[in-house]
PDB file of C-alpha atoms in Angstrom:
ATOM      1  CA  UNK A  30    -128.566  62.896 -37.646  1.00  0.00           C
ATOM      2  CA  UNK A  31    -130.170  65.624 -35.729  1.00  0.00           C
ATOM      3  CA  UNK A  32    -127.111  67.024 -34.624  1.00  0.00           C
ATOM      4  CA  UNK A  33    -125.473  67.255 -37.904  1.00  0.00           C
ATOM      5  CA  UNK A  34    -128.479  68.717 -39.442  1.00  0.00           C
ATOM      6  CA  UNK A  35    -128.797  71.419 -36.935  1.00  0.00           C
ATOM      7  CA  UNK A  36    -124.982  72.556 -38.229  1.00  0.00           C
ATOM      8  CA  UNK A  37    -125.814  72.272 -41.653  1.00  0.00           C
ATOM      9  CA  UNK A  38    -125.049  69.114 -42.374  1.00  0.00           C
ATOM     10  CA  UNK A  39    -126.850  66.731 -44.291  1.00  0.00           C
ATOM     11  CA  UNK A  40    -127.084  63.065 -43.244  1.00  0.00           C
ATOM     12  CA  UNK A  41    -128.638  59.629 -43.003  1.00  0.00           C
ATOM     13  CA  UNK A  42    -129.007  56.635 -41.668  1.00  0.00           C
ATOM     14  CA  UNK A  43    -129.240  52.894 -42.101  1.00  0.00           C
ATOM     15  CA  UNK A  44    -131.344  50.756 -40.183  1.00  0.00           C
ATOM     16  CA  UNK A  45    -132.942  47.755 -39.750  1.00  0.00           C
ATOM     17  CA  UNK A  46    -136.642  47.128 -40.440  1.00  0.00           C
ATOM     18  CA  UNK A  47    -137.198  46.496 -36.629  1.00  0.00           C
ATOM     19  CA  UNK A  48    -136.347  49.899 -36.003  1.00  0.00           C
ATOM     20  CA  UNK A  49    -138.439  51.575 -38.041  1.00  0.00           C
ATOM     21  CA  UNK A  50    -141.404  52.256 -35.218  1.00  0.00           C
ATOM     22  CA  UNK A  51    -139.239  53.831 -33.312  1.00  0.00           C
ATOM     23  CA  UNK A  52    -137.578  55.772 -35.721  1.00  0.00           C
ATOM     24  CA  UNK A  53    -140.814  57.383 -36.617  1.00  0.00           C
ATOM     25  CA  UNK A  54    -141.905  58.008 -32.886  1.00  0.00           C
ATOM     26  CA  UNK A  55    -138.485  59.572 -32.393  1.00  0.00           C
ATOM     27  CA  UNK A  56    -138.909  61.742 -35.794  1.00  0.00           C
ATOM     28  CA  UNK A  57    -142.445  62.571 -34.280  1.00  0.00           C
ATOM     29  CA  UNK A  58    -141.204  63.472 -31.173  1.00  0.00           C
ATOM     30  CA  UNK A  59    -138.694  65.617 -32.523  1.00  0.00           C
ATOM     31  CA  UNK A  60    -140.190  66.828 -35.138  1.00  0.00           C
ATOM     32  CA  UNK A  61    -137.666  66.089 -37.297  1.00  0.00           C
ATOM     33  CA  UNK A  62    -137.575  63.898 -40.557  1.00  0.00           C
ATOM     34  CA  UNK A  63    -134.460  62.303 -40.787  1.00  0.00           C
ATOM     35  CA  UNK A  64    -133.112  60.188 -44.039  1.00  0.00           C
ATOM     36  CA  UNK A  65    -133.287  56.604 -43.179  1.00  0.00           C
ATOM     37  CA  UNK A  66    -132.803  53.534 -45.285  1.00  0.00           C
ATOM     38  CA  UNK A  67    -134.018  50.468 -43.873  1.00  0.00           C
ATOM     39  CA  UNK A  68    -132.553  47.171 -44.565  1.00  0.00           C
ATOM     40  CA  UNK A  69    -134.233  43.587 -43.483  1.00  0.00           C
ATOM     41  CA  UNK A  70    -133.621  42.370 -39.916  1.00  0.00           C
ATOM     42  CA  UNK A  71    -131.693  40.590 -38.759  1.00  0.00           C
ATOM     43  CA  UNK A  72    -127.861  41.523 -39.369  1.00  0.00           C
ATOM     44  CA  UNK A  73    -125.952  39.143 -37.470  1.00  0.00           C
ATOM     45  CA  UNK A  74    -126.321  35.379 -38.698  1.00  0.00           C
ATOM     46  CA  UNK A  75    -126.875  36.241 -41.993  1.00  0.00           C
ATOM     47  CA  UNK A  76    -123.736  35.011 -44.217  1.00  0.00           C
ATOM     48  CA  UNK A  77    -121.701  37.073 -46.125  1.00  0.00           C
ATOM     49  CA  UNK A  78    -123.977  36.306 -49.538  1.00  0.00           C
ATOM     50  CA  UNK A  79    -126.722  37.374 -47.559  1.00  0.00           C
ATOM     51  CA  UNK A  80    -125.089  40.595 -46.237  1.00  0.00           C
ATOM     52  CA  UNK A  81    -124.048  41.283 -50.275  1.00  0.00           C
ATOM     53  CA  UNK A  82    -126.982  40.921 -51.367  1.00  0.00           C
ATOM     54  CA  UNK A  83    -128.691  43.266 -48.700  1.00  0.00           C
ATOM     55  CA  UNK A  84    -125.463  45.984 -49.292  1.00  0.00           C
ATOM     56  CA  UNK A  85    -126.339  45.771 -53.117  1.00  0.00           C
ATOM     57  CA  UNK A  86    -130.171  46.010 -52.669  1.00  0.00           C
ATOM     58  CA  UNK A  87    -129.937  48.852 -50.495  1.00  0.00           C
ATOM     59  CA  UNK A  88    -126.783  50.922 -52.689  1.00  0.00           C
ATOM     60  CA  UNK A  89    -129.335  52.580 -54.619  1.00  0.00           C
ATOM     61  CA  UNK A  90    -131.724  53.790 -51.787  1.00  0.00           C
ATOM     62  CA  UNK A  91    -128.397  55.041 -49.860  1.00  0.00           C
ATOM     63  CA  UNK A  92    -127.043  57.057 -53.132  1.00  0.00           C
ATOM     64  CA  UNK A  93    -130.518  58.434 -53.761  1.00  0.00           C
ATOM     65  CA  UNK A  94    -130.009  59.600 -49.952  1.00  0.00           C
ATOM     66  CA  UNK A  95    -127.228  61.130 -50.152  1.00  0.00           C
ATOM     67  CA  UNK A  96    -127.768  62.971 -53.501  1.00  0.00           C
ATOM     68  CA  UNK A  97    -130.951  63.960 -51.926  1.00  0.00           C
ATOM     69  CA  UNK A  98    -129.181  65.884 -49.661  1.00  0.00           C
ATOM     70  CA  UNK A  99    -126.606  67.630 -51.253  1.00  0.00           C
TER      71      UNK A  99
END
């Protein structure tokens, strides 16, 4: 995200909650503030009801993102 902001270019990312420390110690030791939606962890195992259900819950957070940044 970094790179792309540093040519303009807004982005975002998704993430799991068990990257979220180390998200903000990157962001702190970049000084940067990316966009970042986090979704529960784990991904894999989950069934594909589970994996709707965390797509749906986290559309809105990921549009709000992206219009954020336009």
């Amino acid at each position: 995200i970094w790179d792309l902001d540093q040519r303009g270019i807004p982005g975002g990312m998704v993430a799991t909650t068990a990257f979220e420390q180390a998200a903000k110690a990157q962001s702190v030791a970049l000084n940067f503030d990316p966009a970042i939606v986090y979704v529960p962890h784990p991904i894999q195992d989950r069934t594909d009801d589970e994996i709707k259900v965390i797509a749906r819950d986290a559309l809105a957070p990921v549009m709000e993102m992206i219009s954020a940044s336009m």
